Amino acid sequence: MVTGVTSLGLVRDELFATMEQAEHSLEQFIAERQNGSLLQQAVEAMHQVRGTLTLIELTGAELLAQELLDQATDIPAGAGEERDVQLAALSNALYVLRRYLENLDLHRQEMPELLLPAINDLRQAGGQPPLPESYFFSVRLDQPRQGKAATQLPEGTDPNALARRFRQAYQQGLLGFLRGQKVPSALRTMERALGGLERIFADEPRGRLCWIAAAATESQRDGQLLARKARKQLFSRLDRELKLLLASGTYEAPRSLLKELLYLVALADSQGPRAIELREVFGMTALPFTDQLLEQEYQRLSGPGQAVMRSLSSAIFEELNSVKDVIDLIERGTAPAESFATLHSLLAKLAKTLVMVGLNSPGNALQAQLPMVAAWRAESPVESGELLKLADAVLYVESMVAGLDSGERRGSRLEAEPGRESESFANHQLAEARIVVLDEAQAGIALAKRAITAYLESNGEKPHLANVPVSLQAVRGGLWFLGQERAAALVGACGDYIQRQMLETSLMPSEQMLETLADALTSLEYYLEGGAGMRRGFQSDVLDLAANSVRALGLPVAA
């Protein structure tokens, strides 16, 4: 059974309709606190949402839905002001969950870490402890460190007294980190103190915490991780553990603390010597996101929904069309004298709008054209090179704005360097062409599946299959264009089977073989729905399922 993001499309419409019902019922209950039936409707809808997410195994979304359900069932009818924080957290979490699933449906990339702030807001409103940042992070905690011996201290040095001084140095650095004062310097002080403790206790179990904590502090500094509240609490907790560590030679650090520290090392992907060693020992690879990306994406989840962005995109396109109309008149030499001032005003307004909605690169691209346009006059012809330069900038803006109404991530396109807007526009056109090819490929496979169904229901009437091999060969060619050679070969094999075993023979294949063929096409359809493996997080083993089905048809499959 294919689960996770690949199954979201199968339940999308019903799931979003149920979530909208939950949001609507909750909003009404907040306004009419005595109407318990409204709250019950919201709870029932949340229960259905949770069940659906459990079925398709979307881990982070399922957890948030469970927290929503737990908090909602805790609220009584007639809830007063004392429940306002809880109700606000519920409303926000529902909104974030819907935005997350919308983006997941578009981009096919699971990132459950984005849901932790909403989950923890709910838990805090309900009086429960927050989940750690590393909740969705997995690592083996029992990996040993090889060949590290404690530093030999000068004769007469009291190791315990020296360790206490190192802890005091850590506390001094921690104070600066908590206050946000000279943070890099404060972290460096903390790292040196932990490194000193590591050298003293390297031969003892308690030295393990110092080793991992020193690498985490290095990563916090070197990776420029955000000084979140959870991280300040983590390093404060570390200080309390250092007190216990110094008091007992048999101290062993809590596993939850070690996991949190290792998560910072994995997240930062620092090239510092401590972090490199730790990643090698624990077999940690870089996470598919950065701290800054998580922050940007969560802010986007909390921002306007797709309906608002579609309206904004439509308004910007109207202004772009006005700009293009004026440019066309200028290029033809038929522009009224006032058109030049109008064009300058339109460009300036549009540039400000783009910057306001976070599209800084296209906004700056238009801003850079303003001095040139301001010098244009009706009595002197505009140079064709200048017109082309402005046209390139406008087309670049148009390509960047095109993603707003589809929910495209602002960071998913490379922002153009000044003067290279035409290159960015060409790249955008290529990306659009890829999308068209994928859509056509999906349509071709869907057509083949319908034709096979009709062939089976008509007891083998071949006219139903007449166009299928040609259609699948076209799909094969499109996938080759996308660089998807393996998927293309599998589609071509399905087309060859239909041509040779269904059209060119008098015997109808067995029902089992037809089901196997349908399985192969269905797996390929899932693969294409997921962006043909071009998005991180997509389940690449779907192609393995298709390959197994093609082998079962008796056709050769390349490894």
Coordinates of C-alpha atoms in Angstrom, one line a residue:
M1 CA 0.0 0.0 0.0
V2 CA 1.4 3.4 -1.0
T3 CA 1.0 5.9 1.9
G4 CA 2.1 9.3 3.0
V5 CA 2.3 12.2 0.6
T6 CA 1.6 10.0 -2.4
S7 CA -1.8 9.2 -1.0
L8 CA -2.8 12.7 -0.1
G9 CA -4.2 13.4 -3.6
L10 CA -6.7 10.5 -3.2
V11 CA -8.3 12.1 -0.2
R12 CA -7.5 15.7 -0.8
D13 CA -11.0 17.1 -1.6
E14 CA -12.8 15.4 1.2
L15 CA -10.1 16.1 3.7
F16 CA -10.0 19.8 2.9
A17 CA -13.8 20.1 3.0
T18 CA -13.8 18.4 6.4
M19 CA -11.1 20.8 7.7
E20 CA -13.1 23.8 6.4
Q21 CA -16.1 22.5 8.2
A22 CA -14.1 22.2 11.5
E23 CA -12.8 25.7 11.1
H24 CA -16.2 27.1 10.4
S25 CA -17.9 25.3 13.3
L26 CA -15.1 26.4 15.7
E27 CA -15.3 30.0 14.6
Q28 CA -19.1 30.0 15.2
F29 CA -18.6 28.4 18.6
I30 CA -16.1 31.1 19.6
A31 CA -18.8 33.7 18.8
E32 CA -21.7 31.6 20.4
R33 CA -20.1 29.9 23.4
Q34 CA -23.4 28.5 24.7
N35 CA -24.1 26.5 21.5
G36 CA -22.6 23.1 22.4
S37 CA -23.7 21.6 19.1
L38 CA -21.3 23.8 17.2
L39 CA -18.4 22.6 19.3
Q40 CA -19.5 19.0 18.9
Q41 CA -19.6 19.5 15.1
A42 CA -16.0 20.8 15.2
V43 CA -14.9 17.9 17.3
E44 CA -16.5 15.4 15.0
A45 CA -14.8 17.0 12.0
M46 CA -11.4 17.0 13.7
H47 CA -11.9 13.3 14.6
Q48 CA -12.5 12.6 10.9
V49 CA -9.5 14.6 9.9
R50 CA -7.3 12.7 12.4
G51 CA -8.6 9.4 11.1
T52 CA -7.8 10.3 7.5
L53 CA -4.3 11.5 8.3
T54 CA -3.7 8.3 10.3
L55 CA -4.8 6.2 7.4
I56 CA -2.5 7.8 4.9
E57 CA 0.4 7.9 7.5
L58 CA 1.3 11.6 7.5
T59 CA 3.1 11.5 10.9
G60 CA 3.5 15.2 11.7
A61 CA 0.0 16.2 10.5
E62 CA -1.5 13.2 12.3
L63 CA 0.2 14.3 15.6
L64 CA -1.1 17.9 15.2
A65 CA -4.6 16.6 14.4
Q66 CA -4.5 14.4 17.6
E67 CA -3.5 17.4 19.7
L68 CA -6.3 19.4 18.1
L69 CA -8.8 16.7 19.0
D70 CA -7.4 16.4 22.6
Q71 CA -7.7 20.1 23.2
A72 CA -11.1 20.5 21.6
T73 CA -12.6 17.7 23.7
D74 CA -11.3 19.4 26.8
I75 CA -13.4 22.6 26.2
P76 CA -16.9 22.6 27.7
A77 CA -19.9 24.3 26.2
G78 CA -20.3 27.8 27.6
A79 CA -16.5 28.3 28.0
G80 CA -15.6 31.7 29.3
E81 CA -12.7 34.0 28.9
E82 CA -10.4 31.6 30.7
R83 CA -10.5 29.4 27.6
D84 CA -9.7 32.1 25.1
V85 CA -6.0 31.2 24.9
Q86 CA -6.9 27.5 24.2
L87 CA -9.5 28.5 21.6
A88 CA -7.1 30.8 19.9
A89 CA -4.5 28.0 19.8
L90 CA -7.1 25.7 18.3
S91 CA -8.0 28.1 15.6
N92 CA -4.4 28.9 14.7
A93 CA -3.4 25.2 14.6
L94 CA -6.3 24.3 12.3
Y95 CA -5.2 27.1 9.9
V96 CA -1.6 26.0 10.0
L97 CA -2.6 22.3 9.4
R98 CA -4.6 23.2 6.4
R99 CA -1.8 25.4 4.9
Y100 CA 0.7 22.6 5.6
L101 CA -1.4 20.1 3.7
E102 CA -2.0 22.5 0.9
N103 CA 1.7 22.9 0.4
L104 CA 2.3 19.2 0.8
D105 CA -0.2 18.5 -1.9
L106 CA 1.6 21.0 -4.2
H107 CA 5.3 20.2 -3.4
R108 CA 5.2 16.6 -2.2
Q109 CA 7.8 17.3 0.5
E110 CA 7.0 16.3 4.1
M111 CA 8.6 18.6 6.7
P112 CA 6.8 17.7 10.0
E113 CA 9.2 20.0 11.9
L114 CA 7.1 22.9 10.6
L115 CA 4.2 21.8 12.7
L116 CA 6.0 21.7 16.0
P117 CA 5.3 25.4 16.9
A118 CA 1.6 24.9 16.4
I119 CA 1.7 21.6 18.3
N120 CA 3.5 23.2 21.2
D121 CA 1.2 26.2 21.3
L122 CA -1.7 23.8 21.8
R123 CA 0.2 21.8 24.4
Q124 CA 1.1 25.0 26.3
A125 CA -2.5 26.2 26.2
G126 CA -3.6 22.9 27.7
G127 CA -0.9 22.9 30.4
Q128 CA 1.3 20.2 28.8
P129 CA 5.0 20.3 28.4
P130 CA 6.2 21.2 24.9
L131 CA 7.7 18.6 22.5
P132 CA 11.5 19.0 21.9
E133 CA 12.9 20.3 18.6
S134 CA 14.3 16.9 17.9
Y135 CA 11.0 15.1 18.2
F136 CA 11.0 14.0 14.5
F137 CA 14.8 13.5 14.5
S138 CA 16.3 10.0 14.7
V139 CA 19.8 9.0 15.7
R140 CA 21.6 6.1 17.4
L141 CA 22.7 7.5 20.8
D142 CA 24.9 4.6 21.8
Q143 CA 27.8 5.1 19.3
P144 CA 31.1 5.0 21.2
R145 CA 34.0 7.4 20.7
Q146 CA 37.3 5.9 19.9
G147 CA 40.8 6.7 21.1
K148 CA 40.2 9.8 23.2
A149 CA 42.2 10.0 26.5
A150 CA 42.0 12.5 29.2
T151 CA 44.5 15.3 29.2
Q152 CA 47.4 14.9 31.7
L153 CA 47.1 17.8 34.2
P154 CA 50.2 19.5 35.7
E155 CA 51.3 17.9 39.0
G156 CA 49.4 19.3 42.0
T157 CA 46.4 20.4 39.9
D158 CA 43.0 19.6 41.5
P159 CA 40.9 18.3 38.6
N160 CA 37.6 19.0 40.4
A161 CA 38.6 22.6 41.2
L162 CA 39.6 23.1 37.6
A163 CA 36.3 21.6 36.4
R164 CA 34.4 24.0 38.6
R165 CA 36.2 26.9 37.1
F166 CA 35.3 25.6 33.6
R167 CA 31.7 25.5 34.7
Q168 CA 31.9 29.1 35.9
A169 CA 33.3 30.1 32.5
Y170 CA 30.4 28.3 30.8
Q171 CA 27.9 30.2 33.0
Q172 CA 29.5 33.5 32.1
G173 CA 29.1 32.7 28.4
L174 CA 25.6 31.4 28.9
L175 CA 24.6 34.6 30.5
G176 CA 25.7 36.6 27.4
F177 CA 23.9 34.1 25.2
L178 CA 20.6 34.3 27.2
R179 CA 20.8 38.2 27.1
G180 CA 21.7 38.3 23.4
Q181 CA 24.9 40.2 24.2
K182 CA 27.9 39.5 21.9
V183 CA 26.4 36.1 21.1
P184 CA 29.3 34.6 19.0
S185 CA 31.8 35.5 21.7
A186 CA 29.5 34.1 24.4
L187 CA 29.1 30.8 22.5
R188 CA 32.9 30.6 22.0
T189 CA 33.4 30.9 25.7
M190 CA 30.8 28.2 26.4
E191 CA 32.5 25.9 23.8
R192 CA 35.9 26.4 25.3
A193 CA 34.6 25.6 28.8
L194 CA 32.9 22.5 27.6
G195 CA 36.1 21.5 25.7
G196 CA 38.0 21.9 28.9
L197 CA 35.6 19.6 30.8
E198 CA 35.8 17.1 28.0
R199 CA 39.6 16.9 28.3
I200 CA 39.4 16.4 32.0
F201 CA 36.7 13.7 31.9
A202 CA 37.5 12.0 28.5
D203 CA 38.2 8.7 30.2
E204 CA 34.9 8.7 32.2
P205 CA 31.2 8.2 31.2
R206 CA 30.5 11.8 32.2
G207 CA 32.9 13.1 29.6
R208 CA 30.5 12.0 26.8
L209 CA 28.1 14.9 27.6
C210 CA 30.9 17.4 27.5
W211 CA 32.1 16.1 24.1
I212 CA 28.6 16.2 22.5
A213 CA 27.7 19.6 24.2
A214 CA 30.9 21.2 22.9
A215 CA 30.1 20.1 19.4
A216 CA 26.5 21.4 19.7
T217 CA 27.8 24.8 21.0
E218 CA 30.2 25.0 18.1
S219 CA 27.3 24.2 15.7
Q220 CA 25.1 26.8 17.3
R221 CA 27.8 29.4 16.6
D222 CA 29.3 28.2 13.4
G223 CA 25.9 27.4 11.8
Q224 CA 24.4 30.7 13.0
L225 CA 21.4 28.9 14.4
L226 CA 18.6 31.1 15.7
A227 CA 18.6 31.8 19.4
R228 CA 15.2 30.3 19.9
K229 CA 13.6 30.1 23.4
A230 CA 13.9 26.3 23.2
R231 CA 17.6 26.5 22.6
K232 CA 18.2 29.0 25.5
Q233 CA 16.3 26.6 27.7
L234 CA 18.5 23.7 26.3
F235 CA 21.8 25.4 27.2
S236 CA 20.4 26.4 30.6
R237 CA 19.4 22.8 31.2
L238 CA 22.9 21.8 30.2
D239 CA 24.3 24.0 33.0
R240 CA 22.1 22.2 35.6
E241 CA 23.4 18.9 34.2
L242 CA 27.0 20.1 34.6
K243 CA 26.3 20.6 38.3
L244 CA 25.2 17.0 38.6
L245 CA 28.1 15.9 36.5
L246 CA 30.7 17.5 38.7
A247 CA 29.1 16.0 41.8
S248 CA 29.2 12.4 40.7
G249 CA 31.9 10.4 38.9
T250 CA 29.3 7.9 37.7
Y251 CA 27.1 10.5 36.1
E252 CA 25.4 9.6 32.8
A253 CA 23.5 12.2 30.8
P254 CA 19.8 11.9 30.0
R255 CA 19.3 10.4 26.5
S256 CA 16.7 13.2 25.7
L257 CA 19.4 15.8 26.3
L258 CA 22.0 14.0 24.1
K259 CA 19.4 13.8 21.3
E260 CA 18.6 17.5 21.5
L261 CA 22.3 18.4 21.3
L262 CA 22.9 16.0 18.4
Y263 CA 19.9 17.5 16.6
L264 CA 21.6 21.0 16.7
V265 CA 24.8 19.4 15.2
A266 CA 22.8 17.8 12.4
L267 CA 20.7 21.0 11.7
A268 CA 23.7 23.3 11.5
D269 CA 25.8 21.1 9.2
S270 CA 28.8 23.0 10.5
Q271 CA 32.3 22.4 9.2
G272 CA 33.8 22.8 12.6
P273 CA 36.2 20.0 13.7
R274 CA 34.0 18.9 16.6
A275 CA 30.8 18.8 14.5
I276 CA 32.6 16.8 11.7
E277 CA 33.9 14.3 14.2
L278 CA 30.5 13.9 15.8
R279 CA 28.7 13.4 12.4
E280 CA 31.2 10.7 11.5
V281 CA 30.8 8.8 14.8
F282 CA 27.0 9.0 14.8
G283 CA 26.6 8.6 11.1
M284 CA 24.5 11.8 10.8
T285 CA 23.9 13.3 7.4
A286 CA 22.8 16.9 6.7
L287 CA 19.1 17.5 7.2
P288 CA 17.1 18.4 4.1
F289 CA 16.4 21.9 5.5
T290 CA 18.2 24.7 7.3
D291 CA 17.2 26.5 10.5
Q292 CA 16.5 29.7 8.4
L293 CA 14.4 27.7 5.9
L294 CA 12.3 26.3 8.8
E295 CA 11.7 29.8 10.1
Q296 CA 10.8 31.2 6.7
E297 CA 8.4 28.3 5.9
Y298 CA 6.7 28.5 9.3
Q299 CA 6.1 32.2 8.8
R300 CA 4.7 31.4 5.4
L301 CA 2.4 28.8 6.9
S302 CA 1.1 31.4 9.3
G303 CA 0.7 34.0 6.5
P304 CA -2.0 34.5 3.9
G305 CA -3.7 31.4 2.4
Q306 CA -3.8 30.5 -1.3
A307 CA -7.1 32.4 -1.9
V308 CA -5.4 35.7 -0.7
M309 CA -2.3 35.0 -2.8
R310 CA -4.4 34.3 -5.9
S311 CA -6.1 37.7 -5.5
L312 CA -2.8 39.4 -4.9
S313 CA -1.3 37.7 -8.0
S314 CA -4.3 38.7 -10.1
A315 CA -3.9 42.4 -9.0
I316 CA -0.1 42.4 -9.8
F317 CA -0.7 40.8 -13.2
E318 CA -3.2 43.6 -14.0
E319 CA -0.5 46.2 -13.2
L320 CA 2.0 44.3 -15.3
N321 CA -0.3 44.2 -18.3
S322 CA -0.7 48.0 -18.0
V323 CA 3.1 48.4 -17.9
K324 CA 3.4 46.1 -21.0
D325 CA 0.7 48.1 -22.9
V326 CA 2.7 51.4 -22.3
I327 CA 6.0 49.7 -23.4
D328 CA 4.3 48.5 -26.6
L329 CA 3.1 52.0 -27.4
I330 CA 6.6 53.5 -26.8
E331 CA 8.2 50.8 -28.9
R332 CA 5.8 51.7 -31.8
G333 CA 6.4 55.4 -31.4
T334 CA 2.7 56.1 -30.8
A335 CA 2.8 56.8 -27.0
P336 CA 1.3 60.1 -25.8
A337 CA 3.7 62.4 -24.0
E338 CA 2.2 61.6 -20.6
S339 CA 2.8 57.9 -21.1
F340 CA 6.5 58.2 -19.9
A341 CA 5.5 59.7 -16.6
T342 CA 2.7 57.0 -16.3
L343 CA 5.2 54.2 -17.0
H344 CA 7.6 55.5 -14.3
S345 CA 4.7 55.8 -11.8
L346 CA 3.5 52.3 -12.6
L347 CA 6.9 50.7 -12.2
A348 CA 7.6 52.5 -8.9
K349 CA 4.3 51.4 -7.5
L350 CA 4.7 47.9 -8.6
A351 CA 8.3 47.7 -7.2
K352 CA 7.1 48.7 -3.8
T353 CA 4.2 46.2 -3.9
L354 CA 6.6 43.4 -4.8
V355 CA 8.9 44.2 -1.9
M356 CA 6.0 44.4 0.5
V357 CA 4.9 40.8 -0.3
G358 CA 8.5 39.5 0.1
L359 CA 9.4 39.3 -3.6
N360 CA 12.5 41.4 -3.1
S361 CA 14.5 40.3 -6.1
P362 CA 11.8 41.2 -8.8
G363 CA 11.0 44.4 -6.8
N364 CA 14.7 45.4 -6.9
A365 CA 14.8 44.5 -10.6
L366 CA 12.1 47.0 -11.4
Q367 CA 13.6 49.6 -9.0
A368 CA 16.8 49.4 -10.9
Q369 CA 15.0 50.5 -14.2
L370 CA 13.5 53.6 -12.7
P371 CA 16.5 56.0 -13.3
M372 CA 16.6 54.9 -17.0
V373 CA 12.9 55.3 -17.5
A374 CA 12.9 58.7 -15.8
A375 CA 15.3 60.0 -18.5
W376 CA 13.0 59.0 -21.4
R377 CA 11.2 61.8 -23.2
A378 CA 8.5 62.0 -25.8
E379 CA 10.5 64.2 -28.1
S380 CA 13.4 61.8 -28.4
P381 CA 13.2 58.1 -29.4
V382 CA 14.0 55.5 -26.8
E383 CA 16.9 53.2 -27.7
S384 CA 15.9 49.7 -28.5
G385 CA 18.5 48.3 -26.1
E386 CA 16.9 50.2 -23.2
L387 CA 13.5 48.9 -24.1
L388 CA 14.8 45.3 -24.3
K389 CA 16.4 45.7 -20.9
L390 CA 13.1 46.9 -19.3
A391 CA 11.2 44.1 -21.1
D392 CA 13.6 41.5 -19.7
A393 CA 12.9 42.9 -16.2
V394 CA 9.1 42.9 -16.7
L395 CA 9.2 39.3 -18.0
Y396 CA 11.3 38.2 -15.0
V397 CA 8.8 39.8 -12.6
E398 CA 6.0 38.1 -14.4
S399 CA 7.7 34.7 -14.0
M400 CA 8.3 35.2 -10.3
V401 CA 4.8 36.4 -9.6
A402 CA 3.4 33.4 -11.5
G403 CA 4.1 31.1 -8.5
L404 CA 2.1 33.1 -6.0
D405 CA -1.3 31.8 -7.0
S406 CA 0.0 28.2 -7.1
G407 CA 1.5 28.3 -3.6
E408 CA 5.0 28.0 -4.9
R409 CA 7.7 28.6 -2.3
R410 CA 9.3 32.0 -2.6
G411 CA 12.7 30.3 -2.1
S412 CA 12.1 27.6 -4.7
R413 CA 13.3 29.8 -7.6
L414 CA 16.7 31.2 -7.8
E415 CA 16.5 35.0 -7.6
A416 CA 18.1 36.7 -10.6
E417 CA 21.3 38.7 -10.3
P418 CA 21.0 42.3 -11.5
G419 CA 21.2 42.3 -15.3
R420 CA 20.5 38.6 -15.7
E421 CA 16.7 38.7 -15.6
S422 CA 16.3 37.3 -19.1
E423 CA 18.3 34.2 -18.1
S424 CA 16.0 33.7 -15.1
F425 CA 12.9 34.1 -17.3
A426 CA 14.3 31.4 -19.6
N427 CA 14.8 29.1 -16.7
H428 CA 11.3 29.7 -15.6
Q429 CA 10.0 28.9 -19.1
L430 CA 11.9 25.6 -19.0
A431 CA 10.4 24.8 -15.6
E432 CA 6.9 25.5 -17.0
A433 CA 7.6 23.2 -19.9
R434 CA 8.6 20.4 -17.6
I435 CA 5.3 20.9 -15.7
V436 CA 3.4 20.7 -19.0
V437 CA 5.2 17.5 -20.0
L438 CA 4.4 15.9 -16.6
D439 CA 0.8 16.8 -17.0
E440 CA 0.6 15.3 -20.5
A441 CA 2.4 12.2 -19.2
Q442 CA -0.2 11.7 -16.5
A443 CA -3.0 12.2 -19.0
G444 CA -1.4 9.6 -21.3
I445 CA -1.2 7.0 -18.5
A446 CA -4.8 7.8 -17.3
L447 CA -6.0 7.3 -20.9
A448 CA -4.2 3.9 -21.1
K449 CA -5.8 2.7 -17.8
R450 CA -9.3 3.7 -19.1
A451 CA -8.7 1.9 -22.4
I452 CA -7.6 -1.3 -20.6
T453 CA -10.7 -1.2 -18.4
A454 CA -12.9 -0.8 -21.5
Y455 CA -11.0 -3.7 -23.2
L456 CA -11.6 -5.9 -20.2
E457 CA -15.3 -5.1 -19.9
S458 CA -15.9 -5.7 -23.6
N459 CA -14.2 -9.2 -23.5
G460 CA -11.2 -8.2 -25.5
E461 CA -12.4 -5.8 -28.2
K462 CA -9.1 -4.4 -29.6
P463 CA -10.3 -1.1 -31.0
H464 CA -10.3 0.2 -27.4
L465 CA -6.5 -0.2 -27.3
A466 CA -5.8 1.1 -30.8
N467 CA -4.2 4.4 -29.7
V468 CA -2.7 3.2 -26.4
P469 CA 0.8 2.1 -27.6
V470 CA 1.3 5.4 -29.5
S471 CA 0.1 7.4 -26.4
L472 CA 2.5 5.5 -24.1
Q473 CA 5.4 6.0 -26.5
A474 CA 4.7 9.7 -26.4
V475 CA 4.8 9.6 -22.6
R476 CA 8.0 7.6 -22.8
G477 CA 9.6 10.4 -25.0
G478 CA 8.4 13.1 -22.6
L479 CA 10.0 11.3 -19.6
W480 CA 13.3 11.0 -21.5
F481 CA 13.1 14.8 -22.0
L482 CA 12.9 15.2 -18.3
G483 CA 15.8 12.9 -17.7
Q484 CA 13.7 10.2 -16.2
E485 CA 15.2 7.3 -18.1
R486 CA 14.1 4.5 -15.8
A487 CA 10.4 5.7 -15.7
A488 CA 10.5 6.1 -19.5
A489 CA 11.8 2.6 -20.0
L490 CA 9.0 1.2 -17.7
V491 CA 6.3 3.1 -19.6
G492 CA 7.8 1.9 -22.9
A493 CA 7.7 -1.7 -21.7
C494 CA 4.0 -1.3 -20.8
G495 CA 3.3 0.0 -24.3
D496 CA 5.3 -2.9 -25.9
Y497 CA 3.3 -5.4 -23.8
I498 CA 0.0 -3.9 -25.0
Q499 CA 1.1 -3.9 -28.6
R500 CA 2.5 -7.5 -28.7
Q501 CA 0.3 -9.4 -26.1
M502 CA -3.0 -7.6 -26.6
L503 CA -3.2 -6.2 -30.1
E504 CA -1.0 -8.5 -32.2
T505 CA -2.4 -11.8 -30.7
S506 CA -5.8 -13.4 -30.8
L507 CA -5.7 -14.6 -27.2
M508 CA -6.7 -12.2 -24.4
P509 CA -4.2 -12.1 -21.5
S510 CA -5.3 -13.6 -18.2
E511 CA -7.1 -11.4 -15.7
Q512 CA -4.1 -11.8 -13.4
M513 CA -1.7 -10.4 -16.1
L514 CA -4.1 -7.5 -16.8
E515 CA -4.2 -6.7 -13.1
T516 CA -0.4 -6.7 -13.1
L517 CA -0.3 -4.3 -16.0
A518 CA -2.7 -2.1 -14.2
D519 CA -0.5 -2.2 -11.1
A520 CA 2.5 -1.1 -13.2
L521 CA 0.6 1.8 -14.7
T522 CA -0.9 2.9 -11.4
S523 CA 2.6 2.9 -9.8
L524 CA 3.9 5.1 -12.6
E525 CA 0.9 7.4 -12.2
Y526 CA 1.7 7.8 -8.5
Y527 CA 5.3 8.6 -9.5
L528 CA 4.3 11.3 -11.9
E529 CA 1.8 12.8 -9.4
G530 CA 4.8 13.2 -7.1
G531 CA 6.7 15.3 -9.6
A532 CA 8.6 12.3 -11.1
G533 CA 11.0 12.2 -8.2
M534 CA 12.1 15.8 -8.6
R535 CA 11.0 16.8 -5.2
R536 CA 12.8 15.8 -2.0
G537 CA 10.9 13.6 0.3
F538 CA 9.0 11.8 -2.5
Q539 CA 8.9 8.0 -2.1
S540 CA 11.3 6.8 -4.8
D541 CA 10.4 3.2 -4.1
V542 CA 7.2 3.7 -6.2
L543 CA 9.3 3.0 -9.3
D544 CA 10.5 -0.3 -7.7
L545 CA 6.8 -1.4 -7.5
A546 CA 6.3 -0.5 -11.2
A547 CA 9.5 -2.5 -12.1
N548 CA 8.3 -5.5 -10.2
S549 CA 5.0 -5.5 -12.0
V550 CA 6.8 -5.2 -15.4
R551 CA 9.0 -8.1 -14.5
A552 CA 5.9 -10.1 -13.6
L553 CA 4.7 -9.4 -17.2
G554 CA 7.7 -11.3 -18.4
L555 CA 9.5 -8.2 -19.7
P556 CA 13.2 -7.3 -19.1
V557 CA 13.8 -4.4 -16.7
A558 CA 17.2 -2.7 -16.4
A559 CA 18.6 -2.4 -12.9

